[in-house]
Amino acid sequence: MKTIEELKNFWDDYQEKAWRTCLPSCQNWDYLCAGLSSEVGEVMDKIKKKIRGDYDDCPEKYIEGLKGEISDCTWYFYSMMTFKGIKISSKTLEDIQGAYKEECDISLNVS
């Protein structure tokens, strides 16, 4: 199991790499919002087709397709956070610390 610090480093690295693949012409809020909305629609389309029975013969195809679309959503989400200047791993860790500090009595150093 990864430590919180290892997870933070993983997601920081992912966020940086995602932004490097974003074309300069696409580095704007409208494009990123439209892209995320489109990808969420593709996730929902896969779910709709699963409900309809389109993947009954090949459930692996459904899972692989769903993974791909969720990965695309993740890329857009992290790119949106980069565009807004938010390092998502730090924000997430701060939220975890706030939500579970009393229960877990942990202190996370997020800078």
mmCIF file of N, CA and C in Angstrom:
data_model
loop_
_atom_site.group_PDB
_atom_site.id
_atom_site.type_symbol
_atom_site.label_atom_id
_atom_site.label_comp_id
_atom_site.label_asym_id
_atom_site.label_seq_id
_atom_site.Cartn_x
_atom_site.Cartn_y
_atom_site.Cartn_z
ATOM 1 N N MET A 1 0.839 -1.178 0.000
ATOM 2 C CA MET A 1 0.000 0.000 0.000
ATOM 3 C C MET A 1 0.893 1.253 0.000
ATOM 4 N N LYS A 2 0.538 2.214 -0.807
ATOM 5 C CA LYS A 2 1.322 3.440 -0.922
ATOM 6 C C LYS A 2 1.051 4.364 0.267
ATOM 7 N N THR A 3 2.084 5.087 0.640
ATOM 8 C CA THR A 3 1.913 6.081 1.694
ATOM 9 C C THR A 3 1.241 7.308 1.095
ATOM 10 N N ILE A 4 0.760 8.188 1.960
ATOM 11 C CA ILE A 4 0.144 9.428 1.482
ATOM 12 C C ILE A 4 1.158 10.239 0.685
ATOM 13 N N GLU A 5 2.388 10.263 1.120
ATOM 14 C CA GLU A 5 3.421 11.017 0.405
ATOM 15 C C GLU A 5 3.666 10.428 -0.991
ATOM 16 N N GLU A 6 3.673 9.109 -1.101
ATOM 17 C CA GLU A 6 3.849 8.461 -2.414
ATOM 18 C C GLU A 6 2.677 8.780 -3.332
ATOM 19 N N LEU A 7 1.482 8.778 -2.784
ATOM 20 C CA LEU A 7 0.302 9.126 -3.587
ATOM 21 C C LEU A 7 0.356 10.582 -4.026
ATOM 22 N N LYS A 8 0.748 11.445 -3.127
ATOM 23 C CA LYS A 8 0.887 12.867 -3.459
ATOM 24 C C LYS A 8 1.874 13.034 -4.610
ATOM 25 N N ASN A 9 3.023 12.377 -4.510
ATOM 26 C CA ASN A 9 4.028 12.473 -5.569
ATOM 27 C C ASN A 9 3.507 11.921 -6.895
ATOM 28 N N PHE A 10 2.775 10.808 -6.833
ATOM 29 C CA PHE A 10 2.210 10.211 -8.040
ATOM 30 C C PHE A 10 1.271 11.200 -8.732
ATOM 31 N N TRP A 11 0.336 11.788 -7.954
ATOM 32 C CA TRP A 11 -0.639 12.687 -8.572
ATOM 33 C C TRP A 11 -0.027 14.016 -8.995
ATOM 34 N N ASP A 12 0.993 14.484 -8.265
ATOM 35 C CA ASP A 12 1.705 15.680 -8.721
ATOM 36 C C ASP A 12 2.358 15.415 -10.075
ATOM 37 N N ASP A 13 2.992 14.263 -10.195
ATOM 38 C CA ASP A 13 3.646 13.872 -11.444
ATOM 39 C C ASP A 13 2.618 13.747 -12.571
ATOM 40 N N TYR A 14 1.486 13.116 -12.265
ATOM 41 C CA TYR A 14 0.431 12.965 -13.278
ATOM 42 C C TYR A 14 -0.053 14.332 -13.741
ATOM 43 N N GLN A 15 -0.291 15.235 -12.804
ATOM 44 C CA GLN A 15 -0.797 16.552 -13.153
ATOM 45 C C GLN A 15 0.179 17.291 -14.063
ATOM 46 N N GLU A 16 1.458 17.233 -13.749
ATOM 47 C CA GLU A 16 2.472 17.890 -14.579
ATOM 48 C C GLU A 16 2.522 17.277 -15.977
ATOM 49 N N LYS A 17 2.496 15.952 -16.049
ATOM 50 C CA LYS A 17 2.556 15.283 -17.354
ATOM 51 C C LYS A 17 1.302 15.557 -18.180
ATOM 52 N N ALA A 18 0.154 15.586 -17.546
ATOM 53 C CA ALA A 18 -1.091 15.876 -18.273
ATOM 54 C C ALA A 18 -1.020 17.256 -18.913
ATOM 55 N N TRP A 19 -0.554 18.237 -18.154
ATOM 56 C CA TRP A 19 -0.498 19.602 -18.680
ATOM 57 C C TRP A 19 0.500 19.724 -19.828
ATOM 58 N N ARG A 20 1.598 18.971 -19.748
ATOM 59 C CA ARG A 20 2.584 19.018 -20.843
ATOM 60 C C ARG A 20 2.005 18.495 -22.152
ATOM 61 N N THR A 21 0.986 17.638 -22.081
ATOM 62 C CA THR A 21 0.388 17.109 -23.308
ATOM 63 C C THR A 21 -0.737 17.992 -23.840
ATOM 64 N N CYS A 22 -1.075 19.044 -23.097
ATOM 65 C CA CYS A 22 -2.156 19.935 -23.519
ATOM 66 C C CYS A 22 -1.606 20.964 -24.511
ATOM 67 N N LEU A 23 -2.155 20.955 -25.702
ATOM 68 C CA LEU A 23 -1.708 21.899 -26.731
ATOM 69 C C LEU A 23 -1.933 23.335 -26.272
ATOM 70 N N PRO A 24 -1.050 24.257 -26.634
ATOM 71 C CA PRO A 24 -1.231 25.662 -26.230
ATOM 72 C C PRO A 24 -2.604 26.225 -26.613
ATOM 73 N N SER A 25 -3.110 25.842 -27.766
ATOM 74 C CA SER A 25 -4.416 26.359 -28.188
ATOM 75 C C SER A 25 -5.568 25.813 -27.344
ATOM 76 N N CYS A 26 -5.293 24.777 -26.562
ATOM 77 C CA CYS A 26 -6.322 24.164 -25.728
ATOM 78 C C CYS A 26 -6.194 24.564 -24.262
ATOM 79 N N GLN A 27 -5.225 25.381 -23.947
ATOM 80 C CA GLN A 27 -4.985 25.775 -22.565
ATOM 81 C C GLN A 27 -5.855 26.965 -22.192
ATOM 82 N N ASN A 28 -7.160 26.737 -22.241
ATOM 83 C CA ASN A 28 -8.117 27.767 -21.833
ATOM 84 C C ASN A 28 -9.319 27.095 -21.178
ATOM 85 N N TRP A 29 -9.974 27.842 -20.306
ATOM 86 C CA TRP A 29 -11.045 27.287 -19.473
ATOM 87 C C TRP A 29 -12.197 26.725 -20.300
ATOM 88 N N ASP A 30 -12.615 27.439 -21.327
ATOM 89 C CA ASP A 30 -13.750 26.983 -22.137
ATOM 90 C C ASP A 30 -13.471 25.635 -22.789
ATOM 91 N N TYR A 31 -12.287 25.497 -23.364
ATOM 92 C CA TYR A 31 -11.927 24.229 -24.005
ATOM 93 C C TYR A 31 -11.915 23.090 -22.987
ATOM 94 N N LEU A 32 -11.288 23.333 -21.844
ATOM 95 C CA LEU A 32 -11.159 22.283 -20.835
ATOM 96 C C LEU A 32 -12.524 21.880 -20.273
ATOM 97 N N CYS A 33 -13.394 22.845 -20.028
ATOM 98 C CA CYS A 33 -14.747 22.528 -19.536
ATOM 99 C C CYS A 33 -15.544 21.749 -20.569
ATOM 100 N N ALA A 34 -15.459 22.167 -21.808
ATOM 101 C CA ALA A 34 -16.168 21.451 -22.877
ATOM 102 C C ALA A 34 -15.622 20.034 -23.022
ATOM 103 N N GLY A 35 -14.306 19.884 -22.917
ATOM 104 C CA GLY A 35 -13.703 18.560 -23.032
ATOM 105 C C GLY A 35 -14.140 17.633 -21.915
ATOM 106 N N LEU A 36 -14.141 18.132 -20.679
ATOM 107 C CA LEU A 36 -14.577 17.299 -19.558
ATOM 108 C C LEU A 36 -16.040 16.916 -19.716
ATOM 109 N N SER A 37 -16.875 17.871 -20.092
ATOM 110 C CA SER A 37 -18.298 17.569 -20.304
ATOM 111 C C SER A 37 -18.485 16.498 -21.367
ATOM 112 N N SER A 38 -17.738 16.604 -22.433
ATOM 113 C CA SER A 38 -17.818 15.625 -23.512
ATOM 114 C C SER A 38 -17.410 14.239 -23.028
ATOM 115 N N GLU A 39 -16.327 14.170 -22.256
ATOM 116 C CA GLU A 39 -15.854 12.873 -21.766
ATOM 117 C C GLU A 39 -16.824 12.250 -20.764
ATOM 118 N N VAL A 40 -17.427 13.073 -19.920
ATOM 119 C CA VAL A 40 -18.444 12.549 -18.999
ATOM 120 C C VAL A 40 -19.603 11.972 -19.810
ATOM 121 N N GLY A 41 -19.965 12.629 -20.896
ATOM 122 C CA GLY A 41 -21.000 12.100 -21.785
ATOM 123 C C GLY A 41 -20.609 10.743 -22.359
ATOM 124 N N GLU A 42 -19.342 10.578 -22.679
ATOM 125 C CA GLU A 42 -18.885 9.283 -23.207
ATOM 126 C C GLU A 42 -18.933 8.194 -22.136
ATOM 127 N N VAL A 43 -18.637 8.548 -20.885
ATOM 128 C CA VAL A 43 -18.784 7.587 -19.785
ATOM 129 C C VAL A 43 -20.246 7.162 -19.682
ATOM 130 N N MET A 44 -21.125 8.136 -19.709
ATOM 131 C CA MET A 44 -22.554 7.835 -19.591
ATOM 132 C C MET A 44 -23.060 7.008 -20.779
ATOM 133 N N ASP A 45 -22.513 7.241 -21.953
ATOM 134 C CA ASP A 45 -22.895 6.449 -23.120
ATOM 135 C C ASP A 45 -22.509 4.983 -22.934
ATOM 136 N N LYS A 46 -21.322 4.739 -22.379
ATOM 137 C CA LYS A 46 -20.905 3.350 -22.104
ATOM 138 C C LYS A 46 -21.867 2.699 -21.108
ATOM 139 N N ILE A 47 -22.227 3.436 -20.069
ATOM 140 C CA ILE A 47 -23.148 2.901 -19.056
ATOM 141 C C ILE A 47 -24.513 2.616 -19.679
ATOM 142 N N LYS A 48 -24.984 3.536 -20.506
ATOM 143 C CA LYS A 48 -26.272 3.345 -21.188
ATOM 144 C C LYS A 48 -26.260 2.069 -22.033
ATOM 145 N N LYS A 49 -25.181 1.891 -22.779
ATOM 146 C CA LYS A 49 -25.084 0.706 -23.636
ATOM 147 C C LYS A 49 -24.975 -0.575 -22.818
ATOM 148 N N LYS A 50 -24.338 -0.502 -21.654
ATOM 149 C CA LYS A 50 -24.264 -1.670 -20.765
ATOM 150 C C LYS A 50 -25.658 -2.034 -20.271
ATOM 151 N N ILE A 51 -26.416 -1.034 -19.850
ATOM 152 C CA ILE A 51 -27.787 -1.266 -19.381
ATOM 153 C C ILE A 51 -28.628 -1.867 -20.501
ATOM 154 N N ARG A 52 -28.427 -1.389 -21.705
ATOM 155 C CA ARG A 52 -29.188 -1.864 -22.861
ATOM 156 C C ARG A 52 -28.809 -3.287 -23.258
ATOM 157 N N GLY A 53 -27.624 -3.740 -22.797
ATOM 158 C CA GLY A 53 -27.204 -5.103 -23.096
ATOM 159 C C GLY A 53 -26.185 -5.227 -24.197
ATOM 160 N N ASP A 54 -25.658 -4.094 -24.652
ATOM 161 C CA ASP A 54 -24.698 -4.125 -25.762
ATOM 162 C C ASP A 54 -23.404 -4.868 -25.428
ATOM 163 N N TYR A 55 -23.070 -4.982 -24.147
ATOM 164 C CA TYR A 55 -21.807 -5.608 -23.761
ATOM 165 C C TYR A 55 -21.997 -6.991 -23.141
ATOM 166 N N ASP A 56 -23.188 -7.552 -23.267
ATOM 167 C CA ASP A 56 -23.448 -8.864 -22.667
ATOM 168 C C ASP A 56 -22.492 -9.933 -23.189
ATOM 169 N N ASP A 57 -22.136 -9.861 -24.475
ATOM 170 C CA ASP A 57 -21.234 -10.851 -25.073
ATOM 171 C C ASP A 57 -19.785 -10.656 -24.651
ATOM 172 N N CYS A 58 -19.427 -9.417 -24.317
ATOM 173 C CA CYS A 58 -18.014 -9.108 -24.058
ATOM 174 C C CYS A 58 -17.895 -8.061 -22.944
ATOM 175 N N PRO A 59 -18.084 -8.484 -21.684
ATOM 176 C CA PRO A 59 -17.999 -7.511 -20.588
ATOM 177 C C PRO A 59 -16.627 -6.854 -20.470
ATOM 178 N N GLU A 60 -15.581 -7.540 -20.945
ATOM 179 C CA GLU A 60 -14.245 -6.948 -20.896
ATOM 180 C C GLU A 60 -14.172 -5.684 -21.744
ATOM 181 N N LYS A 61 -14.881 -5.691 -22.855
ATOM 182 C CA LYS A 61 -14.900 -4.519 -23.731
ATOM 183 C C LYS A 61 -15.530 -3.325 -23.007
ATOM 184 N N TYR A 62 -16.558 -3.576 -22.237
ATOM 185 C CA TYR A 62 -17.204 -2.525 -21.451
ATOM 186 C C TYR A 62 -16.221 -1.951 -20.423
ATOM 187 N N ILE A 63 -15.570 -2.820 -19.669
ATOM 188 C CA ILE A 63 -14.644 -2.381 -18.625
ATOM 189 C C ILE A 63 -13.490 -1.582 -19.227
ATOM 190 N N GLU A 64 -12.904 -2.084 -20.298
ATOM 191 C CA GLU A 64 -11.785 -1.378 -20.933
ATOM 192 C C GLU A 64 -12.224 -0.025 -21.483
ATOM 193 N N GLY A 65 -13.392 0.009 -22.112
ATOM 194 C CA GLY A 65 -13.907 1.270 -22.643
ATOM 195 C C GLY A 65 -14.194 2.276 -21.543
ATOM 196 N N LEU A 66 -14.774 1.788 -20.456
ATOM 197 C CA LEU A 66 -15.079 2.649 -19.321
ATOM 198 C C LEU A 66 -13.796 3.198 -18.688
ATOM 199 N N LYS A 67 -12.795 2.344 -18.541
ATOM 200 C CA LYS A 67 -11.509 2.800 -18.008
ATOM 201 C C LYS A 67 -10.921 3.913 -18.868
ATOM 202 N N GLY A 68 -10.989 3.735 -20.161
ATOM 203 C CA GLY A 68 -10.446 4.746 -21.072
ATOM 204 C C GLY A 68 -11.149 6.082 -20.941
ATOM 205 N N GLU A 69 -12.478 6.036 -20.872
ATOM 206 C CA GLU A 69 -13.238 7.291 -20.761
ATOM 207 C C GLU A 69 -13.017 7.957 -19.408
ATOM 208 N N ILE A 70 -12.926 7.169 -18.338
ATOM 209 C CA ILE A 70 -12.666 7.745 -17.019
ATOM 210 C C ILE A 70 -11.261 8.342 -16.981
ATOM 211 N N SER A 71 -10.315 7.697 -17.640
ATOM 212 C CA SER A 71 -8.963 8.255 -17.738
ATOM 213 C C SER A 71 -8.980 9.599 -18.453
ATOM 214 N N ASP A 72 -9.779 9.697 -19.512
ATOM 215 C CA ASP A 72 -9.901 10.971 -20.226
ATOM 216 C C ASP A 72 -10.494 12.048 -19.321
ATOM 217 N N CYS A 73 -11.505 11.683 -18.521
ATOM 218 C CA CYS A 73 -12.092 12.632 -17.565
ATOM 219 C C CYS A 73 -11.041 13.110 -16.575
ATOM 220 N N THR A 74 -10.216 12.190 -16.109
ATOM 221 C CA THR A 74 -9.166 12.521 -15.148
ATOM 222 C C THR A 74 -8.187 13.515 -15.762
ATOM 223 N N TRP A 75 -7.808 13.267 -17.013
ATOM 224 C CA TRP A 75 -6.888 14.178 -17.694
ATOM 225 C C TRP A 75 -7.472 15.587 -17.736
ATOM 226 N N TYR A 76 -8.737 15.711 -18.147
ATOM 227 C CA TYR A 76 -9.353 17.041 -18.226
ATOM 228 C C TYR A 76 -9.455 17.688 -16.851
ATOM 229 N N PHE A 77 -9.852 16.919 -15.840
ATOM 230 C CA PHE A 77 -9.983 17.460 -14.494
ATOM 231 C C PHE A 77 -8.641 18.004 -13.994
ATOM 232 N N TYR A 78 -7.584 17.226 -14.135
ATOM 233 C CA TYR A 78 -6.268 17.674 -13.678
ATOM 234 C C TYR A 78 -5.771 18.852 -14.498
ATOM 235 N N SER A 79 -6.072 18.875 -15.779
ATOM 236 C CA SER A 79 -5.676 20.018 -16.604
ATOM 237 C C SER A 79 -6.430 21.271 -16.189
ATOM 238 N N MET A 80 -7.692 21.128 -15.825
ATOM 239 C CA MET A 80 -8.471 22.273 -15.345
ATOM 240 C C MET A 80 -7.867 22.832 -14.055
ATOM 241 N N MET A 81 -7.457 21.955 -13.170
ATOM 242 C CA MET A 81 -6.863 22.405 -11.915
ATOM 243 C C MET A 81 -5.534 23.109 -12.167
ATOM 244 N N THR A 82 -4.743 22.586 -13.103
ATOM 245 C CA THR A 82 -3.478 23.236 -13.450
ATOM 246 C C THR A 82 -3.743 24.616 -14.026
ATOM 247 N N PHE A 83 -4.716 24.720 -14.916
ATOM 248 C CA PHE A 83 -5.056 26.001 -15.519
ATOM 249 C C PHE A 83 -5.425 27.027 -14.451
ATOM 250 N N LYS A 84 -6.106 26.594 -13.405
ATOM 251 C CA LYS A 84 -6.515 27.484 -12.315
ATOM 252 C C LYS A 84 -5.421 27.668 -11.258
ATOM 253 N N GLY A 85 -4.277 26.991 -11.451
ATOM 254 C CA GLY A 85 -3.168 27.154 -10.524
ATOM 255 C C GLY A 85 -3.317 26.361 -9.235
ATOM 256 N N ILE A 86 -4.101 25.303 -9.273
ATOM 257 C CA ILE A 86 -4.331 24.481 -8.087
ATOM 258 C C ILE A 86 -3.557 23.185 -8.219
ATOM 259 N N LYS A 87 -2.727 22.894 -7.247
ATOM 260 C CA LYS A 87 -2.038 21.603 -7.207
ATOM 261 C C LYS A 87 -2.992 20.661 -6.474
ATOM 262 N N ILE A 88 -3.629 19.802 -7.227
ATOM 263 C CA ILE A 88 -4.738 19.017 -6.695
ATOM 264 C C ILE A 88 -4.326 18.092 -5.560
ATOM 265 N N SER A 89 -3.133 17.549 -5.587
ATOM 266 C CA SER A 89 -2.743 16.625 -4.518
ATOM 267 C C SER A 89 -2.694 17.342 -3.169
ATOM 268 N N SER A 90 -2.198 18.555 -3.137
ATOM 269 C CA SER A 90 -2.142 19.301 -1.892
ATOM 270 C C SER A 90 -3.538 19.626 -1.391
ATOM 271 N N LYS A 91 -4.408 20.033 -2.285
ATOM 272 C CA LYS A 91 -5.785 20.348 -1.889
ATOM 273 C C LYS A 91 -6.469 19.098 -1.363
ATOM 274 N N THR A 92 -6.306 17.999 -2.041
ATOM 275 C CA THR A 92 -6.927 16.755 -1.616
ATOM 276 C C THR A 92 -6.398 16.324 -0.251
ATOM 277 N N LEU A 93 -5.096 16.420 -0.061
ATOM 278 C CA LEU A 93 -4.519 16.023 1.211
ATOM 279 C C LEU A 93 -4.990 16.934 2.343
ATOM 280 N N GLU A 94 -5.155 18.229 2.053
ATOM 281 C CA GLU A 94 -5.684 19.135 3.073
ATOM 282 C C GLU A 94 -7.106 18.730 3.450
ATOM 283 N N ASP A 95 -7.911 18.360 2.446
ATOM 284 C CA ASP A 95 -9.279 17.924 2.718
ATOM 285 C C ASP A 95 -9.291 16.649 3.554
ATOM 286 N N ILE A 96 -8.407 15.715 3.223
ATOM 287 C CA ILE A 96 -8.318 14.467 3.982
ATOM 288 C C ILE A 96 -7.929 14.782 5.424
ATOM 289 N N GLN A 97 -6.955 15.644 5.587
ATOM 290 C CA GLN A 97 -6.503 15.979 6.927
ATOM 291 C C GLN A 97 -7.651 16.595 7.731
ATOM 292 N N GLY A 98 -8.381 17.508 7.126
ATOM 293 C CA GLY A 98 -9.487 18.144 7.828
ATOM 294 C C GLY A 98 -10.602 17.174 8.173
ATOM 295 N N ALA A 99 -10.903 16.277 7.269
ATOM 296 C CA ALA A 99 -12.015 15.353 7.471
ATOM 297 C C ALA A 99 -11.704 14.262 8.485
ATOM 298 N N TYR A 100 -10.461 13.838 8.538
ATOM 299 C CA TYR A 100 -10.128 12.682 9.368
ATOM 300 C C TYR A 100 -9.183 12.983 10.527
ATOM 301 N N LYS A 101 -8.830 14.240 10.718
ATOM 302 C CA LYS A 101 -7.853 14.571 11.762
ATOM 303 C C LYS A 101 -8.301 14.058 13.130
ATOM 304 N N GLU A 102 -9.552 14.293 13.475
ATOM 305 C CA GLU A 102 -10.028 13.853 14.789
ATOM 306 C C GLU A 102 -10.090 12.338 14.878
ATOM 307 N N GLU A 103 -10.581 11.687 13.828
ATOM 308 C CA GLU A 103 -10.725 10.224 13.851
ATOM 309 C C GLU A 103 -9.367 9.530 13.844
ATOM 310 N N CYS A 104 -8.456 9.992 12.997
ATOM 311 C CA CYS A 104 -7.179 9.297 12.817
ATOM 312 C C CYS A 104 -6.056 9.908 13.637
ATOM 313 N N ASP A 105 -6.262 11.153 14.092
ATOM 314 C CA ASP A 105 -5.236 11.875 14.824
ATOM 315 C C ASP A 105 -3.921 11.884 14.048
ATOM 316 N N ILE A 106 -4.017 12.286 12.750
ATOM 317 C CA ILE A 106 -2.825 12.349 11.916
ATOM 318 C C ILE A 106 -2.550 13.797 11.562
ATOM 319 N N SER A 107 -1.346 14.071 11.237
ATOM 320 C CA SER A 107 -0.969 15.399 10.800
ATOM 321 C C SER A 107 -0.206 15.248 9.494
ATOM 322 N N LEU A 108 -0.755 15.835 8.428
ATOM 323 C CA LEU A 108 -0.108 15.756 7.124
ATOM 324 C C LEU A 108 0.587 17.081 6.836
ATOM 325 N N ASN A 109 1.787 16.998 6.331
ATOM 326 C CA ASN A 109 2.521 18.186 5.941
ATOM 327 C C ASN A 109 2.298 18.394 4.456
ATOM 328 N N VAL A 110 1.384 19.302 4.103
ATOM 329 C CA VAL A 110 1.101 19.563 2.685
ATOM 330 C C VAL A 110 1.488 20.993 2.378
ATOM 331 N N SER A 111 2.506 21.117 1.542
ATOM 332 C CA SER A 111 2.951 22.459 1.193
ATOM 333 C C SER A 111 3.005 22.617 -0.293
#
